[in-house]
Amino acid sequence: MQFYNKYILLTWITLCICITVNAQLDTGFVKKKVSLTQYLSLVGKQNLSYVAQQYNVSIAEAGVESAKVFPDPQLSISAYDNQQASKHLGQGYNTGIGTTLEFGGKRKSRIELAQSQVQLSKALLQDYFRNLQADATIAYFNALQQYNLLQVLQSSYVTMSQLADADAIRFKLGEITEMDARQSKLEAGSLLNSLYQNEADWKTALVQLSINTGKAQSDTLLTPTSDSDNLERDFALGALITNAQDNRADVVAAINSRTVADRNLQLIRANRKIDLGISAGMQYSGESTNDIAPTPAYRSINAGISIPLKFSNRYKGDMKAAQYFIRQAAVQYDQVLLQIQTEVTQSYFNYKAAQKQVSQFKSGLLTEAKKVLTAKIYSYKRGETSLLEVLNAQRTYNDVQQNYYQSLFNYSAALVNLERSAGIWDIQ
């Protein structure tokens, strides 16, 4: 009878091991698979924030057209009536046209300043995309990490659920205590709750991918297909710093800021030059028929110039401010170079550390943790070890797997941040 009971027990345990237990996860949404290259292409074309930033360039280009405008001429027309009908005095009108002649290269300075602002806007747009591309890539790898963590927890739940089912049978057969059966069932339920949370984290990460592409849909989510295995790079720190300080978009923006400051000072100096106003006109006076001073109708032509008195040039606050802007731009340029050197150096050290951590996991930690768990489960089923040891082995294996995927994500994020700071990009 005892042999028969053990036979039934082993049969049920074998069946439990063979059955794949699936948690009731919500997978009713449509999954649209996308590689990293395809995803970044969508981000570059459809990201709403990036599209909005592109208008800054268009606005600056429109400013160039505005800078080309000449001063508008002024047309004047006036009429008069002496309103002395009893004295038979005449009527007449005046017409004239005038404009301002700009001297000192004002128009040229305006155009050059507007053109430099276009170049600054383009550099700032490029720098915005540099950060957007990096942030979007990190979001992509985060979605991969969340999926991997979900798979780890789902696998653990399957194992623990099988063990709980087997323990329920063993308890009925008198092989284990009721406390052990309840404990394994409790552990399975706890894992299921954690599984639901991981599922939410995964979906949240997928929603972020859709938002980055500018077309989020409630029933369709982008799902990554690329992996994070191709992360090995052989970088030289000095070369990275030099490349970043020569080519990074914010360096170009800092250089253009200095150019804008210089041309702004040129425009201020040009605006202090005296302009010349010119005018021409005609006057018509009607016939006066009174007896005392009869006057025939006549026309007269006039021309003139006007010269402004630039007493305001005594005050040089605008020039001083422009000169301070130039000095400020120079200091900011030096600060950008220093900041780049710091960012590249820090990112390089973080990348090397993450690289070592992933190598440590790949050297055998995952395999050893799996072997320990398998051995503990086998011994527990044979009654040779306690449930507590199995649970500890399961938690250790979960921790090792989760730490591995976290380290893999940190490794990919470190590579992204290093290439972001170095002003290069080869992540596919």
Coordinates of C-alpha atoms in Angstrom, one line a residue:
M1 CA 0.0 0.0 0.0
Q2 CA 2.8 2.3 0.9
F3 CA 4.5 1.5 -2.4
Y4 CA 1.2 2.2 -4.2
N5 CA 0.9 5.6 -2.5
K6 CA 4.4 6.6 -3.5
Y7 CA 3.8 5.5 -7.0
I8 CA 0.7 7.7 -7.2
L9 CA 2.7 10.6 -5.7
L10 CA 5.5 10.3 -8.2
T11 CA 3.1 10.1 -11.1
W12 CA 1.2 13.3 -10.0
I13 CA 4.5 15.1 -9.4
T14 CA 5.7 14.1 -12.9
L15 CA 2.4 15.4 -14.4
C16 CA 2.7 18.7 -12.5
I17 CA 6.2 19.1 -13.8
C18 CA 5.2 18.5 -17.4
I19 CA 2.2 20.8 -17.3
T20 CA 3.0 24.4 -18.2
V21 CA 1.2 26.7 -15.8
N22 CA 0.3 30.1 -17.3
A23 CA -0.6 33.0 -15.2
Q24 CA -3.7 34.9 -16.3
L25 CA -1.9 37.7 -17.9
D26 CA -3.6 40.3 -20.1
T27 CA -2.1 39.9 -23.5
G28 CA -5.2 41.0 -25.5
F29 CA -3.5 44.0 -27.1
V30 CA -2.0 43.9 -30.6
K31 CA 1.8 43.7 -30.6
K32 CA 3.7 45.5 -33.4
K33 CA 7.2 44.2 -33.5
V34 CA 9.9 46.8 -34.3
S35 CA 13.7 46.7 -34.4
L36 CA 15.8 49.3 -32.8
T37 CA 16.7 50.8 -36.2
Q38 CA 13.1 51.0 -37.3
Y39 CA 12.1 52.4 -33.9
L40 CA 14.7 55.2 -34.0
S41 CA 13.6 56.0 -37.6
L42 CA 10.0 56.5 -36.4
V43 CA 11.2 58.6 -33.5
G44 CA 13.2 60.9 -35.9
K45 CA 10.2 61.3 -38.2
Q46 CA 7.2 61.4 -35.8
N47 CA 8.3 62.4 -32.3
L48 CA 6.0 65.4 -31.6
S49 CA 8.5 67.3 -29.4
Y50 CA 11.2 67.0 -32.1
V51 CA 8.7 68.1 -34.8
A52 CA 7.9 71.2 -32.6
Q53 CA 11.6 71.9 -32.2
Q54 CA 12.1 71.9 -36.0
Y55 CA 9.9 74.9 -36.2
N56 CA 12.6 76.9 -34.4
V57 CA 14.7 76.6 -37.5
S58 CA 11.9 77.7 -39.8
I59 CA 11.2 80.7 -37.5
A60 CA 14.9 81.7 -37.6
E61 CA 14.9 81.3 -41.4
A62 CA 11.9 83.6 -41.6
G63 CA 13.9 86.1 -39.5
V64 CA 16.5 86.3 -42.3
E65 CA 13.8 87.4 -44.7
S66 CA 12.6 90.0 -42.2
A67 CA 16.2 91.3 -41.9
K68 CA 16.4 92.0 -45.6
V69 CA 13.6 94.5 -45.5
F70 CA 14.4 98.1 -46.5
P71 CA 12.8 101.0 -44.6
D72 CA 9.3 101.7 -46.0
P73 CA 8.8 105.0 -47.8
Q74 CA 6.1 107.4 -46.5
L75 CA 3.5 109.0 -48.7
S76 CA 1.7 112.1 -47.4
I77 CA -1.3 113.9 -48.9
S78 CA -3.0 116.8 -47.4
A79 CA -5.6 119.4 -48.5
Y80 CA -6.6 122.8 -47.2
D81 CA -9.4 125.3 -47.6
N82 CA -9.1 128.8 -46.3
Q83 CA -12.9 128.8 -45.6
Q84 CA -13.3 132.4 -46.4
A85 CA -15.8 132.2 -49.2
S86 CA -16.8 135.8 -48.8
K87 CA -13.2 136.9 -49.5
H88 CA -12.9 134.5 -52.4
L89 CA -9.6 132.9 -51.1
G90 CA -8.2 129.8 -52.8
Q91 CA -8.0 126.1 -51.9
G92 CA -5.1 123.7 -52.4
Y93 CA -3.4 120.4 -51.5
N94 CA 0.1 119.1 -50.7
T95 CA 1.6 115.7 -51.7
G96 CA 5.0 114.3 -50.7
I97 CA 7.0 111.1 -50.4
G98 CA 9.9 110.4 -48.1
T99 CA 12.1 107.6 -46.9
T100 CA 15.2 106.9 -44.8
L101 CA 18.6 106.0 -46.1
E102 CA 20.4 103.6 -43.8
F103 CA 24.1 104.1 -43.4
G104 CA 26.7 102.1 -41.5
G105 CA 25.9 98.7 -42.9
K106 CA 22.7 98.3 -40.8
R107 CA 20.9 96.0 -43.2
K108 CA 24.0 93.8 -43.8
S109 CA 24.5 93.5 -40.0
R110 CA 20.8 92.5 -39.5
I111 CA 21.1 89.8 -42.2
E112 CA 24.3 88.4 -40.8
L113 CA 22.9 88.3 -37.3
A114 CA 19.7 86.5 -38.5
Q115 CA 21.8 84.0 -40.5
S116 CA 23.9 83.3 -37.4
Q117 CA 20.7 82.7 -35.5
V118 CA 19.6 80.2 -38.1
Q119 CA 22.9 78.3 -37.6
L120 CA 22.4 78.4 -33.9
S121 CA 18.9 77.1 -34.2
K122 CA 20.1 74.2 -36.4
A123 CA 22.9 73.3 -33.9
L124 CA 20.4 73.4 -31.0
L125 CA 18.0 71.2 -33.0
Q126 CA 20.8 68.7 -33.7
D127 CA 21.7 68.7 -30.0
Y128 CA 18.1 68.1 -29.1
F129 CA 17.9 65.1 -31.4
R130 CA 21.2 63.8 -29.9
N131 CA 19.5 63.6 -26.5
L132 CA 16.2 62.4 -27.9
Q133 CA 17.9 59.6 -29.8
A134 CA 19.7 58.5 -26.7
D135 CA 16.7 58.7 -24.4
A136 CA 14.6 56.8 -26.9
T137 CA 17.2 54.0 -27.1
I138 CA 17.3 53.7 -23.4
A139 CA 13.5 53.4 -23.4
Y140 CA 13.8 50.6 -26.0
F141 CA 16.3 48.7 -23.8
N142 CA 14.1 49.3 -20.8
A143 CA 11.2 47.6 -22.5
L144 CA 13.5 44.7 -23.3
Q145 CA 14.5 44.5 -19.6
Q146 CA 10.9 44.7 -18.3
Y147 CA 10.0 41.8 -20.6
N148 CA 12.9 39.7 -19.4
L149 CA 12.1 40.4 -15.8
L150 CA 8.5 39.4 -16.6
Q151 CA 9.7 36.1 -18.1
V152 CA 11.9 35.5 -15.0
L153 CA 9.0 35.9 -12.6
Q154 CA 6.6 34.0 -14.8
S155 CA 9.0 31.0 -14.9
S156 CA 9.4 31.2 -11.1
Y157 CA 5.6 31.3 -10.7
V158 CA 5.3 28.2 -13.0
T159 CA 7.9 26.3 -10.9
M160 CA 6.3 27.3 -7.6
S161 CA 2.8 26.6 -8.8
Q162 CA 3.8 23.2 -9.9
L163 CA 5.5 22.6 -6.5
A164 CA 2.4 23.8 -4.7
D165 CA 0.2 21.4 -6.7
A166 CA 2.5 18.6 -5.9
D167 CA 2.7 19.5 -2.2
A168 CA -1.1 19.4 -2.0
I169 CA -1.0 15.8 -3.2
R170 CA 1.9 14.9 -0.9
F171 CA 0.0 16.4 2.0
K172 CA -3.1 14.3 1.2
L173 CA -0.8 11.2 1.1
G174 CA 0.8 12.1 4.4
E175 CA 4.2 12.8 2.9
I176 CA 4.5 16.4 4.2
T177 CA 2.9 18.5 6.8
E178 CA 0.0 20.9 6.2
M179 CA 2.2 23.8 7.0
D180 CA 4.6 23.0 4.2
A181 CA 1.7 22.6 1.7
R182 CA 0.3 26.0 2.8
Q183 CA 3.7 27.6 2.6
S184 CA 4.3 26.5 -1.0
K185 CA 0.8 27.7 -2.0
L186 CA 1.4 31.0 -0.3
E187 CA 4.7 31.5 -2.1
A188 CA 3.0 30.8 -5.4
G189 CA 0.3 33.4 -4.7
S190 CA 2.8 36.0 -3.7
L191 CA 4.7 35.4 -6.9
L192 CA 1.5 35.8 -8.9
N193 CA 0.9 39.2 -7.4
S194 CA 4.5 40.3 -8.3
L195 CA 3.9 38.9 -11.7
Y196 CA 0.9 41.2 -12.2
Q197 CA 3.0 44.2 -11.2
N198 CA 5.8 43.2 -13.6
E199 CA 3.2 42.8 -16.4
A200 CA 2.1 46.4 -15.7
D201 CA 5.7 47.6 -15.7
W202 CA 6.3 45.9 -19.1
K203 CA 3.2 47.5 -20.6
T204 CA 4.1 50.9 -19.3
A205 CA 7.5 50.6 -21.0
L206 CA 5.8 49.6 -24.2
V207 CA 3.5 52.6 -24.0
Q208 CA 6.5 54.9 -23.7
L209 CA 7.9 53.5 -26.9
S210 CA 4.6 54.4 -28.7
I211 CA 4.7 57.9 -27.2
N212 CA 8.2 58.5 -28.4
T213 CA 7.0 57.7 -31.9
G214 CA 4.2 60.2 -31.7
K215 CA 1.4 57.7 -32.4
A216 CA 0.2 56.1 -29.2
Q217 CA -2.7 53.7 -29.5
S218 CA -4.5 52.0 -26.7
D219 CA -5.0 48.6 -28.5
T220 CA -1.6 48.4 -30.3
L221 CA 1.8 48.6 -28.7
L222 CA 5.3 48.5 -30.1
T223 CA 7.4 45.5 -28.9
P224 CA 11.2 45.3 -29.3
T225 CA 12.7 42.6 -31.4
S226 CA 16.4 43.7 -31.2
D227 CA 18.4 42.3 -28.3
S228 CA 21.1 43.9 -26.2
D229 CA 23.9 41.5 -26.9
N230 CA 26.0 43.6 -29.3
L231 CA 27.3 46.0 -26.7
E232 CA 31.1 45.3 -26.8
R233 CA 33.2 48.3 -27.9
D234 CA 36.9 49.1 -27.8
F235 CA 37.1 52.7 -26.9
A236 CA 40.1 54.9 -26.2
L237 CA 39.1 57.6 -23.6
G238 CA 41.4 60.3 -25.1
A239 CA 40.0 59.8 -28.6
L240 CA 36.5 60.0 -27.3
I241 CA 37.1 63.3 -25.5
T242 CA 38.8 64.8 -28.5
N243 CA 36.0 63.7 -30.9
A244 CA 33.3 65.0 -28.5
Q245 CA 35.0 68.4 -28.1
D246 CA 35.4 68.8 -31.9
N247 CA 32.0 67.5 -33.1
R248 CA 29.3 67.4 -30.5
A249 CA 26.3 69.4 -31.3
D250 CA 26.3 71.5 -28.1
V251 CA 29.9 72.6 -29.0
V252 CA 28.7 73.7 -32.4
A253 CA 25.9 75.5 -30.6
A254 CA 28.3 77.2 -28.2
I255 CA 30.5 78.4 -31.2
N256 CA 27.4 79.7 -32.9
S257 CA 26.4 81.5 -29.7
R258 CA 29.7 83.3 -29.8
T259 CA 29.1 84.2 -33.4
V260 CA 25.6 85.5 -32.6
A261 CA 27.0 87.7 -29.8
D262 CA 29.7 89.1 -32.1
R263 CA 27.2 90.0 -34.8
N264 CA 24.8 91.4 -32.3
L265 CA 27.6 93.9 -31.3
Q266 CA 28.2 94.7 -34.9
L267 CA 24.5 95.5 -35.4
I268 CA 24.4 97.7 -32.3
R269 CA 27.4 99.7 -33.6
A270 CA 25.8 100.0 -37.0
N271 CA 22.6 101.2 -35.4
R272 CA 24.5 104.1 -33.8
K273 CA 25.4 105.5 -37.2
I274 CA 23.4 108.5 -38.4
D275 CA 20.7 107.8 -41.0
L276 CA 19.6 110.3 -43.6
G277 CA 16.0 111.2 -44.3
I278 CA 15.1 112.4 -47.8
S279 CA 11.8 113.8 -49.0
A280 CA 10.2 115.3 -52.1
G281 CA 6.8 116.9 -52.7
M282 CA 4.5 119.2 -54.6
Q283 CA 2.0 121.8 -53.5
Y284 CA -0.9 123.2 -55.5
S285 CA -2.6 126.5 -54.5
G286 CA -6.0 127.3 -56.1
E287 CA -6.9 130.7 -57.6
S288 CA -7.8 133.6 -55.2
T289 CA -10.3 136.0 -56.8
N290 CA -10.8 138.6 -54.1
D291 CA -10.4 142.3 -55.1
I292 CA -7.6 143.1 -52.7
A293 CA -5.0 140.4 -53.6
P294 CA -6.1 138.3 -56.5
T295 CA -3.7 135.4 -57.0
P296 CA -3.6 132.9 -59.9
A297 CA -3.5 129.2 -59.3
Y298 CA 0.1 127.8 -59.1
R299 CA 2.1 124.7 -58.3
S300 CA 5.4 124.4 -56.4
I301 CA 7.9 121.5 -56.0
N302 CA 10.0 121.0 -52.8
A303 CA 12.7 118.6 -51.7
G304 CA 14.6 118.2 -48.5
I305 CA 16.7 116.1 -46.2
S306 CA 16.5 115.4 -42.4
I307 CA 19.4 114.5 -40.2
P308 CA 18.7 113.1 -36.8
L309 CA 20.6 114.4 -33.9
K310 CA 22.0 111.3 -32.1
F311 CA 22.2 112.6 -28.6
S312 CA 21.3 109.0 -27.5
N313 CA 24.8 107.9 -28.6
R314 CA 26.1 109.4 -25.4
Y315 CA 24.6 106.4 -23.6
K316 CA 26.5 103.1 -24.3
G317 CA 24.5 100.7 -22.2
D318 CA 23.5 98.5 -25.2
M319 CA 27.1 98.3 -26.4
K320 CA 28.3 97.4 -23.0
A321 CA 25.7 94.7 -22.7
A322 CA 26.6 93.3 -26.1
Q323 CA 30.3 93.1 -25.0
Y324 CA 29.3 91.3 -21.8
F325 CA 27.3 88.9 -23.9
I326 CA 30.5 88.1 -26.0
R327 CA 32.5 87.5 -22.8
Q328 CA 29.7 85.4 -21.4
A329 CA 29.6 83.3 -24.6
A330 CA 33.3 82.7 -24.4
V331 CA 33.1 81.5 -20.8
Q332 CA 30.1 79.3 -21.7
Y333 CA 32.1 77.8 -24.5
D334 CA 34.9 76.9 -22.1
Q335 CA 32.4 75.5 -19.7
V336 CA 30.9 73.3 -22.4
L337 CA 34.3 71.9 -23.2
L338 CA 35.0 71.1 -19.6
Q339 CA 31.5 69.6 -19.2
I340 CA 32.0 67.4 -22.2
Q341 CA 35.4 66.1 -20.8
T342 CA 33.7 65.4 -17.5
E343 CA 30.7 63.6 -19.1
V344 CA 32.8 61.5 -21.4
T345 CA 35.1 60.5 -18.6
Q346 CA 32.3 59.5 -16.2
S347 CA 30.4 57.7 -18.9
Y348 CA 33.5 55.8 -19.9
F349 CA 34.1 54.6 -16.4
N350 CA 30.5 53.6 -16.0
Y351 CA 30.6 51.7 -19.2
K352 CA 33.7 49.7 -18.2
A353 CA 32.2 48.9 -14.8
A354 CA 28.9 47.7 -16.4
Q355 CA 30.9 45.6 -18.9
K356 CA 32.7 43.9 -16.1
Q357 CA 29.5 43.2 -14.2
V358 CA 27.9 41.5 -17.2
S359 CA 31.0 39.4 -17.8
Q360 CA 30.8 38.3 -14.2
F361 CA 27.3 37.0 -14.7
K362 CA 28.1 35.3 -18.0
S363 CA 31.1 33.5 -16.4
G364 CA 28.8 31.0 -14.6
L365 CA 26.6 32.7 -11.9
L366 CA 23.4 32.0 -13.7
T367 CA 24.3 28.4 -14.4
E368 CA 25.3 27.7 -10.8
A369 CA 22.2 29.3 -9.4
K370 CA 20.0 27.2 -11.7
K371 CA 21.9 24.0 -10.8
V372 CA 21.4 24.7 -7.0
L373 CA 17.7 25.3 -7.5
T374 CA 17.2 22.2 -9.5
A375 CA 19.1 20.1 -7.0
K376 CA 17.1 21.5 -4.1
I377 CA 13.8 20.8 -5.8
Y378 CA 14.8 17.3 -6.6
S379 CA 16.0 16.7 -3.0
Y380 CA 12.7 18.2 -1.6
K381 CA 10.6 15.9 -3.7
R382 CA 12.6 13.0 -2.3
G383 CA 12.1 14.3 1.2
E384 CA 15.8 14.9 1.7
T385 CA 15.6 18.7 2.3
S386 CA 13.1 21.3 3.7
L387 CA 10.8 23.6 1.9
L388 CA 12.6 26.6 3.3
E389 CA 15.8 25.6 1.5
V390 CA 13.9 25.3 -1.8
L391 CA 12.4 28.7 -1.3
N392 CA 15.8 30.2 -0.5
A393 CA 17.2 28.6 -3.6
Q394 CA 14.3 29.9 -5.7
R395 CA 14.7 33.5 -4.4
T396 CA 18.5 33.3 -5.0
Y397 CA 17.9 32.2 -8.5
N398 CA 15.4 34.9 -9.1
D399 CA 17.7 37.5 -7.6
V400 CA 20.6 36.4 -9.8
Q401 CA 18.5 36.5 -13.0
Q402 CA 17.0 39.9 -12.1
N403 CA 20.4 41.3 -11.3
Y404 CA 21.7 39.9 -14.6
Y405 CA 19.0 41.6 -16.6
Q406 CA 19.4 44.8 -14.6
S407 CA 23.1 44.7 -15.2
L408 CA 22.5 44.0 -18.9
F409 CA 20.2 47.1 -19.0
N410 CA 22.8 49.2 -17.1
Y411 CA 25.4 48.0 -19.7
S412 CA 23.3 49.1 -22.6
A413 CA 22.3 52.4 -21.0
A414 CA 26.0 53.0 -20.2
L415 CA 26.9 52.5 -23.8
V416 CA 24.1 54.8 -24.9
N417 CA 25.2 57.5 -22.5
L418 CA 28.9 57.1 -23.5
E419 CA 28.1 57.5 -27.2
R420 CA 25.7 60.4 -26.4
S421 CA 28.5 62.2 -24.5
A422 CA 31.1 61.4 -27.1
G423 CA 29.0 62.6 -30.0
I424 CA 29.1 59.3 -31.9
W425 CA 26.4 56.8 -32.7
D426 CA 26.7 53.2 -34.0
I427 CA 24.1 51.4 -31.9
Q428 CA 21.9 49.2 -34.1

